[in-house]
Coordinates of C-alpha atoms and ligand atoms in Angstrom, one line a residue:
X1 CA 108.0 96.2 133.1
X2 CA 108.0 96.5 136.7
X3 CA 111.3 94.7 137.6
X4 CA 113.1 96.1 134.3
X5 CA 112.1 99.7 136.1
X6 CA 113.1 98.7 139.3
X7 CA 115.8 97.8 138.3
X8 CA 117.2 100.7 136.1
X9 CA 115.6 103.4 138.9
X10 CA 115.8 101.5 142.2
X11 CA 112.1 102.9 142.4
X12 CA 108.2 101.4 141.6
X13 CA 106.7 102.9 138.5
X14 CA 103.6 105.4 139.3
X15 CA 101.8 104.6 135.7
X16 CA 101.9 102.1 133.0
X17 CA 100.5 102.6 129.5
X18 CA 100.4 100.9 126.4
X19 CA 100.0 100.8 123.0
X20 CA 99.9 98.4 120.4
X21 CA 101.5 98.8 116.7
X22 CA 99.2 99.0 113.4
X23 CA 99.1 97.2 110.3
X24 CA 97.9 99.9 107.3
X25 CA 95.2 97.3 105.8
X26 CA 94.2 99.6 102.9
X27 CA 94.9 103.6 101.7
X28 CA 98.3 103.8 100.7
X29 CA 99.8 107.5 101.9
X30 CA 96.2 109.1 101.4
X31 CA 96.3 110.5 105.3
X32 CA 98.0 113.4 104.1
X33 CA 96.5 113.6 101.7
X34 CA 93.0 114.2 103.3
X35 CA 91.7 110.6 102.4
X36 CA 90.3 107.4 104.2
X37 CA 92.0 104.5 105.6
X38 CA 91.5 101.1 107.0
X39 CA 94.5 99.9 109.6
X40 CA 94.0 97.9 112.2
X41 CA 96.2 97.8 115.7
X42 CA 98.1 94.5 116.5
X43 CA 97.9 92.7 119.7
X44 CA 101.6 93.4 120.3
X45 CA 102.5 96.0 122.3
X46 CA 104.9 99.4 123.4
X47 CA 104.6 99.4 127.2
X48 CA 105.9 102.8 129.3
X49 CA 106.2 103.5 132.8
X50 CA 106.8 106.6 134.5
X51 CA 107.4 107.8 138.2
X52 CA 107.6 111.2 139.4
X53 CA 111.7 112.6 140.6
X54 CA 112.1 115.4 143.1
X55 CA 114.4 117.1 140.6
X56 CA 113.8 119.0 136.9
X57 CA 115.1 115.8 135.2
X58 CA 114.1 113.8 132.6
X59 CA 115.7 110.3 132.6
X60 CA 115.1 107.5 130.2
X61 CA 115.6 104.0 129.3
X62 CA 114.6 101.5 126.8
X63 CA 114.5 97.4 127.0
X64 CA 115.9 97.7 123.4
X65 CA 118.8 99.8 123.6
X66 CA 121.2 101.0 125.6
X67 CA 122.1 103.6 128.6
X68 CA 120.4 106.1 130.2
X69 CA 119.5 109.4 128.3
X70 CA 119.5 112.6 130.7
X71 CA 118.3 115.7 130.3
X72 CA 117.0 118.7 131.8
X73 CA 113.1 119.3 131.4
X74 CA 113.4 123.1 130.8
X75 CA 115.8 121.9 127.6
X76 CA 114.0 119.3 125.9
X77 CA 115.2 119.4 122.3
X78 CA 115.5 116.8 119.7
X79 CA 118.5 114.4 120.0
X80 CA 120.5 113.2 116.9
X81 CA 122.4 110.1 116.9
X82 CA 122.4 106.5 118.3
X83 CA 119.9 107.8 121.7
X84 CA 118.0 109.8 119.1
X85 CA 114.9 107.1 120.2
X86 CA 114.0 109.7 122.8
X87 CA 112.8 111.3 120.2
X88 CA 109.5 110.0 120.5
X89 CA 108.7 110.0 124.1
X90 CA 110.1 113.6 124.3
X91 CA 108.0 114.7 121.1
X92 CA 105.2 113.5 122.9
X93 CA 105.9 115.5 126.1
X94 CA 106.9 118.6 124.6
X95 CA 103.5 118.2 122.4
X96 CA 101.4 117.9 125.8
X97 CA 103.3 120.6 127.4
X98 CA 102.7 122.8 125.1
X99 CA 98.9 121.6 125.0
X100 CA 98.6 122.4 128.5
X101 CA 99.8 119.7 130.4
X102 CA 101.9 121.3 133.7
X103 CA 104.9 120.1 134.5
X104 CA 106.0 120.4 138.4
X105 CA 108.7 118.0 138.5
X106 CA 110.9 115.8 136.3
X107 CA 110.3 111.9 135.7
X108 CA 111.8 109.1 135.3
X109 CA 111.0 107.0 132.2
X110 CA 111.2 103.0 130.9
X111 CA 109.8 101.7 127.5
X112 CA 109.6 98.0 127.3
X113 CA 108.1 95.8 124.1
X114 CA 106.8 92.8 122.5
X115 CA 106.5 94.9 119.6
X116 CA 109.3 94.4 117.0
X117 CA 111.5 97.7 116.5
X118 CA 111.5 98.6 112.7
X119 CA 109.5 95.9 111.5
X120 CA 106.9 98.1 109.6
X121 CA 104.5 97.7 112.4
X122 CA 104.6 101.6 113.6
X123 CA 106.7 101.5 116.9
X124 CA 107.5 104.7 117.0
X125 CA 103.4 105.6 117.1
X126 CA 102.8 103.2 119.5
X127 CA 105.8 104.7 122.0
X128 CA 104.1 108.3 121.6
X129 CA 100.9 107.0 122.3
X130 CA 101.7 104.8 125.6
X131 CA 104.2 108.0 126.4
X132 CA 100.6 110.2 126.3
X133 CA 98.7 108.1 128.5
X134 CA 101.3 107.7 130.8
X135 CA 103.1 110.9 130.8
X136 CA 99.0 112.3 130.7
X137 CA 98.4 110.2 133.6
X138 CA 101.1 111.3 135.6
X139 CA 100.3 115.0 135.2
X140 CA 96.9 114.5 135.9
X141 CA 96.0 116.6 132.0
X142 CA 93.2 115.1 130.7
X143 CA 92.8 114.0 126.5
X144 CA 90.6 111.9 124.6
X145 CA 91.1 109.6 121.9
X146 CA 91.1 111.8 119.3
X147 CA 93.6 114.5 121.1
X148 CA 96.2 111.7 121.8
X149 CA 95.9 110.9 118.0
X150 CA 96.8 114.2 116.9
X151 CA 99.2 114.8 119.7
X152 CA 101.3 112.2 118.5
X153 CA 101.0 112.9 114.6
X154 CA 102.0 116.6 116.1
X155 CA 105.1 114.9 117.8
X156 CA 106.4 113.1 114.5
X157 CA 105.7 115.9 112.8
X158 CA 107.1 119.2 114.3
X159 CA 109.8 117.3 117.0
X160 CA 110.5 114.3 114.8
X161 CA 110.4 115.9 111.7
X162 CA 108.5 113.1 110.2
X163 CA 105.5 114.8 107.9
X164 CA 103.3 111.7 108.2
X165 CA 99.5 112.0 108.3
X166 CA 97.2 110.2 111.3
X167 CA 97.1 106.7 110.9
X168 CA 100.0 104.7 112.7
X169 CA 98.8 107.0 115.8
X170 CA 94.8 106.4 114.6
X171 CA 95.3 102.8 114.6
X172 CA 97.4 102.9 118.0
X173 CA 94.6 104.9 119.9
X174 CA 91.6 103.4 118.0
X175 CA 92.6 99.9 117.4
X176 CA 90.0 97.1 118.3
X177 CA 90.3 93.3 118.7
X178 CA 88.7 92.0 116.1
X179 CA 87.8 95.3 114.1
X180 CA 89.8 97.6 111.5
X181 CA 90.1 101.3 112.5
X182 CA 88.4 103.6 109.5
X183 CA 89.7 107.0 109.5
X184 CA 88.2 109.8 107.6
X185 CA 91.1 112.1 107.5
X186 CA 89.8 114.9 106.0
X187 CA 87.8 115.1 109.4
X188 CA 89.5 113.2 111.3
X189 CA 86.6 110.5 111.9
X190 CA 87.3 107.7 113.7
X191 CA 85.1 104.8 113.9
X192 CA 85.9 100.8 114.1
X193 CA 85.1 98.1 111.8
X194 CA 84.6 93.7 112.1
X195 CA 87.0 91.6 110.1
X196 CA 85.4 88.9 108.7
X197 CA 85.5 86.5 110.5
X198 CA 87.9 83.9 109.8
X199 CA 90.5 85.4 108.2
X200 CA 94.6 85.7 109.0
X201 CA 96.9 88.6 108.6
X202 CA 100.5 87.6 107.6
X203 CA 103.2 90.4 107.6
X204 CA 106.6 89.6 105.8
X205 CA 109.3 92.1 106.5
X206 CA 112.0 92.1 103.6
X207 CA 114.4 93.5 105.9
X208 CA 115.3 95.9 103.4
X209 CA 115.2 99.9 104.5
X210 CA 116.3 102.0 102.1
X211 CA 118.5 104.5 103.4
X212 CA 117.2 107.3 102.0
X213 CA 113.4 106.4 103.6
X214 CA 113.0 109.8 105.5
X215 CA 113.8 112.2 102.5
X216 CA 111.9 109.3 99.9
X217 CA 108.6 109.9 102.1
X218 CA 109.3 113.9 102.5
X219 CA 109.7 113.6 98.6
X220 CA 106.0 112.1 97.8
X221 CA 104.7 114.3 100.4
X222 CA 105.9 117.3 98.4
X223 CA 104.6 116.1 95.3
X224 CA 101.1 115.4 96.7
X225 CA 101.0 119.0 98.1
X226 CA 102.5 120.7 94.8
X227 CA 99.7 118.3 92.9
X228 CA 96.8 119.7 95.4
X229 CA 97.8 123.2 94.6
X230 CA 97.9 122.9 91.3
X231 CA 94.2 121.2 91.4
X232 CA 92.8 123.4 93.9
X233 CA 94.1 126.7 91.8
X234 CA 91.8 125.1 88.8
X235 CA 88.8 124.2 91.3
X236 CA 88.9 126.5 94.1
X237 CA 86.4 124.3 95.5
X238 CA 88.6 121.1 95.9
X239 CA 89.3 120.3 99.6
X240 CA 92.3 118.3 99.1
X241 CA 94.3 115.8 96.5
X242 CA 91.9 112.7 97.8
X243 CA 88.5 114.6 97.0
X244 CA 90.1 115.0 93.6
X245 CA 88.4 113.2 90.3
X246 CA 90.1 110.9 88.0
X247 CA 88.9 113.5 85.4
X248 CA 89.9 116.7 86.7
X249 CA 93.6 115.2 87.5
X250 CA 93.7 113.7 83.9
X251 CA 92.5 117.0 82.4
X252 CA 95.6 118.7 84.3
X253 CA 98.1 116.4 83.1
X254 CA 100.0 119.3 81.1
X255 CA 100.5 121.3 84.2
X256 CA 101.0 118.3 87.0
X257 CA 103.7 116.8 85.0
X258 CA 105.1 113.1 84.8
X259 CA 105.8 112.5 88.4
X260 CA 102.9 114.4 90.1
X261 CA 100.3 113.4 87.8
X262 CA 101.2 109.6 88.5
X263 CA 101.0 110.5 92.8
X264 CA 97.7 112.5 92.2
X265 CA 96.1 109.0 89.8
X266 CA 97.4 106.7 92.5
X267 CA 95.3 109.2 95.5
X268 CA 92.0 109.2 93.4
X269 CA 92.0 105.4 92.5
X270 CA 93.2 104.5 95.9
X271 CA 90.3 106.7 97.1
X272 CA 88.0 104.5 95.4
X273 CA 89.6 101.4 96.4
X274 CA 89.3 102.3 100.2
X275 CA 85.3 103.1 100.0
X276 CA 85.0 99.8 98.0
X277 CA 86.9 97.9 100.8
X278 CA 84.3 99.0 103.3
X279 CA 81.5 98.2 101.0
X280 CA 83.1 94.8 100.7
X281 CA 83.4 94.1 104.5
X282 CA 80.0 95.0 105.1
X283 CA 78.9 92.5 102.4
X284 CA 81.2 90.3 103.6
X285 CA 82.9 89.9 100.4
X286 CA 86.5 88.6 101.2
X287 CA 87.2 88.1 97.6
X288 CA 86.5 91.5 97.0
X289 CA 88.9 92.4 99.5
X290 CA 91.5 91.0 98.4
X291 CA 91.2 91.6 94.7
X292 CA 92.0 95.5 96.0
X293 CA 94.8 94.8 98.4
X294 CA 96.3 93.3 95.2
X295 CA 95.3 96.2 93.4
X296 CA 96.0 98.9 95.8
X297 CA 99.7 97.2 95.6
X298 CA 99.9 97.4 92.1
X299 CA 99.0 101.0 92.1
X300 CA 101.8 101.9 94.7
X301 CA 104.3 99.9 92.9
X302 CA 103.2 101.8 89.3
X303 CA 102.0 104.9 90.4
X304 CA 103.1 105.9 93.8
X305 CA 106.7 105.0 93.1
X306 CA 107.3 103.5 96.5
X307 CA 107.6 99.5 96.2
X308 CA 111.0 98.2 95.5
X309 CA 111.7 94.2 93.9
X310 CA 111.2 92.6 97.4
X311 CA 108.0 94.0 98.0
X312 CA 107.1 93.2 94.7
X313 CA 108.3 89.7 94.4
X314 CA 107.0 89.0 98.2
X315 CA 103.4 90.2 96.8
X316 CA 103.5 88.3 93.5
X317 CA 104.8 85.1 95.1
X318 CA 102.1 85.0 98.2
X319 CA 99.2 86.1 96.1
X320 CA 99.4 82.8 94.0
X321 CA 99.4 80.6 97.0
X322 CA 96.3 78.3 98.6
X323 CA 94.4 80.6 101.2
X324 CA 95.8 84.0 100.0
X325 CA 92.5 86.8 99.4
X326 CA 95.4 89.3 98.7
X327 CA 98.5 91.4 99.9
X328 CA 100.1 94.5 99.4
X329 CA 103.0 97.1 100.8
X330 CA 102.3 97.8 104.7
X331 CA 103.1 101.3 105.1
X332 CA 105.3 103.9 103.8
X333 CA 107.0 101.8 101.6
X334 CA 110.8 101.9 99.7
X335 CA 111.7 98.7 102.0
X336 CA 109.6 97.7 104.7
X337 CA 107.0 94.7 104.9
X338 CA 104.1 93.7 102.8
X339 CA 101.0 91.8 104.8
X340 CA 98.4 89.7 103.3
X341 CA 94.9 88.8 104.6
X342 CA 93.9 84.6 104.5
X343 CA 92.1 82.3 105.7
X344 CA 93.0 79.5 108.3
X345 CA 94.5 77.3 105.6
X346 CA 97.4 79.4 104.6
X347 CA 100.3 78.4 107.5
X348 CA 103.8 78.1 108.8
X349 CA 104.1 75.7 106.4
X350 CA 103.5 78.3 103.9
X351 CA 105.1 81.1 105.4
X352 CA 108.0 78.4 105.1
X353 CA 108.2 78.0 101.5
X354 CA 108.1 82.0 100.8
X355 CA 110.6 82.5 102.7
X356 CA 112.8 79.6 101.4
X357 CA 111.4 81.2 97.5
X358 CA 112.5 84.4 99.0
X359 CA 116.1 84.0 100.3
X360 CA 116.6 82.2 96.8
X361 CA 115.8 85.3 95.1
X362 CA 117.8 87.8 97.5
X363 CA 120.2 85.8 99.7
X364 CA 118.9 86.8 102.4
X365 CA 115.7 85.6 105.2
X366 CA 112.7 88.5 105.7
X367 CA 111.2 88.2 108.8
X368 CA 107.3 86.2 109.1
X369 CA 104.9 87.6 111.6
X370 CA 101.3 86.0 112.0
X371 CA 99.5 88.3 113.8
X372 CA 95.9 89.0 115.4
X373 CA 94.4 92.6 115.9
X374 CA 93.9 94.0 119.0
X375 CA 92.9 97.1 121.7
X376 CA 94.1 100.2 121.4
X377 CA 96.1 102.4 123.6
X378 CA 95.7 103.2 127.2
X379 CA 96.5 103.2 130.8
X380 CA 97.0 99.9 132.2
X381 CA 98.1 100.5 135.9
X382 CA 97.9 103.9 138.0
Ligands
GLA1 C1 103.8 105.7 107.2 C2 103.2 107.0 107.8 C3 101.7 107.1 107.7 C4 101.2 106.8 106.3 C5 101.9 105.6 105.7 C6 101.6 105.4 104.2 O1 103.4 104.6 107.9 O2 103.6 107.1 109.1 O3 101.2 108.3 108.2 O4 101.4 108.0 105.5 O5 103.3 105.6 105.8 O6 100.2 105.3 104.0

């Protein structure tokens, strides 16, 4: 990072931050939907430096793509187009600005990574988050955990225009080797969690995004509020769609309709599937596990509406194989990867014939990624 900022600036970087990408291990889109979720951050990393100018510029530049994106910090607006990347480092400043965070003097700005761009591992969280501790840093404004969470959920959301809940940027500011991050996100409760021991995740991108991913998410996100209201108007008591029971949404079937009555089934049962996954890595029941990765697969797939045939076919072909507890869609699905949790005797070997199985099916390779957990974001230099 330092000679790749040298070189683009001619100056030393002041601060250098990380943070790592997530896997979502369990709670298909129940964030925003007020329920818990198990992810875990990766020990691959987003890594930004930033050094103070003399000017009221913003300038920035990214390992992964190209030029230099200049603007003036009393403008910072969203971009559109091929630099529209910025979008998350500047998200993230406006956020922290308008938290607070004083702003003498423009800044120079470098991302570099070892995490994979658009591989369903959450880049974009993990640039807001090392953007927060460095940018945070910088400014001497001080946040916890928790804030730089919600800052960069707030970033996606309002400057991004993303209406995702907390968990890529949970994961990213939570993440522990070796542990899962739980998040109660009705509350926004973080705490940590062991893996059991032994066991492998394997991600396998189909290289498939479907373009219409933004609007497909915005889509289930509408039909998870309009179910909520109409819950909440029959039990003013009800919190939010995940606090829901499989009763009370059956019993409103009439007014949820089709489409929102199968969202609101997969939030309740998912629900369940999430507290029974904790349960089970208490008691150290892998099996258990992995019968509702499966499970919470085949609800997203039948319910949820947001698998597609590679995700499908990736899941059904890995769960049947030697050292496989189970797998399911990694995020917010249409496209994307699926992951699945093993043991040590499931390798590149295996990985191999999948992705031989797979590229018979759709002519074409997804991409294999074995991958460890790790520490979540911070400051690494200042
Ligand atoms: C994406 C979003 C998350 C979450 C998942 C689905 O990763 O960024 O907030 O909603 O999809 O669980």
């Amino acid at each position: 990072m330092r000679s790749f900022f040298t070189s683009r600036f001619g100056t030393n970087p002041t601060v250098i931050a990380r943070a790592p990408g997530r896997l979502e291990f369990i709670g298909n889109h129940l964030d925003y939907n007020g329920g818990p979720v198990l992810g875990a951050a990766i020990d691959k990393y987003v890594t930004v430096a930033v050094a103070p100018r003399s000017d009221r510029k913003i300038s920035l530049v990214s390992q992964s793509m190209k030029g230099v994106v200049e603007l003036n910090l009393d403008e910072v607006a969203p971009v559109t187009g091929e630099n529209s990347w910025v979008n998350y480092p500047l998200g993230m400043f406006a956020v922290l600005r308008d938290a607070g965070m004083k702003v003498a003097h423009g800044f120079d700005l470098a991302v570099t990574n070892d995490l994979p761009m658009g591989a369903g591992l959450s880049s974009s969280a993990a640039i807001e988050l090392a953007t927060g501790y460095a940018l945070s840093t910088l400014f001497g404004f001080k946040l916890d955990k928790k804030g730089m969470a919600e800052a960069g959920r707030k970033a996606e959301n309002t400057f991004v225009g993303m209406p995702c809940g907390i968990l890529d940027q949970g994961c990213s500011a939570f993440g522990k080797a070796e542990h899962l991050v739980y998040i109660d996100c009705e509350n926004n409760a973080f705490s940590n969690v062991a893996m059991p021991a032994g066991t492998h995740f394997w991600v396998f991108n189909s290289q498939k995004k479907h373009a219409l991913i933004d609007s497909f998410y915005s889509t289930r996100h509408k039909e998870c509020t309009e179910a909520a209201a109409i819950l909440k108007k029959r039990n003013p008591k009800l919190a939010n769609l995940a606090c829901a029971t499989e009763a009370e949404v059956v019993a409103a079937r009439e007014e949820l309709g089709a489409d929102r009555l199968h969202r609101a089934l997969h939030v309740v049962r998912e629900t369940a599937r999430v507290h029974d996954s904790v349960e089970a890595l208490k008691a150290g029941d892998t099996a258990r596990l992995g019968r509702n990765l499966t499970a919470s697969h085949g609800s997203s797939r039948d319910w949820f509406a947001n698998s597609c045939a590679e995700l499908d076919f990736l899941v059904a072909q890995v769960v049947n194989m030697p050292g496989v507890y189970g797998a399911r869609l990694s995020g917010g699905g249409f496209g994307g990867a699926i992951m699945a949790l093993t043991d040590a005797s499931f390798t590149e070997a295996s990985a191999a014939r999948l992705v031989s199985d797979y590229e018979l099916k759709f002519g074409h390779k997804p991409t294999i990624f074995h991958t460890k957990t790790g520490d979540g974001a911070g400051v690494v230099v200042a």
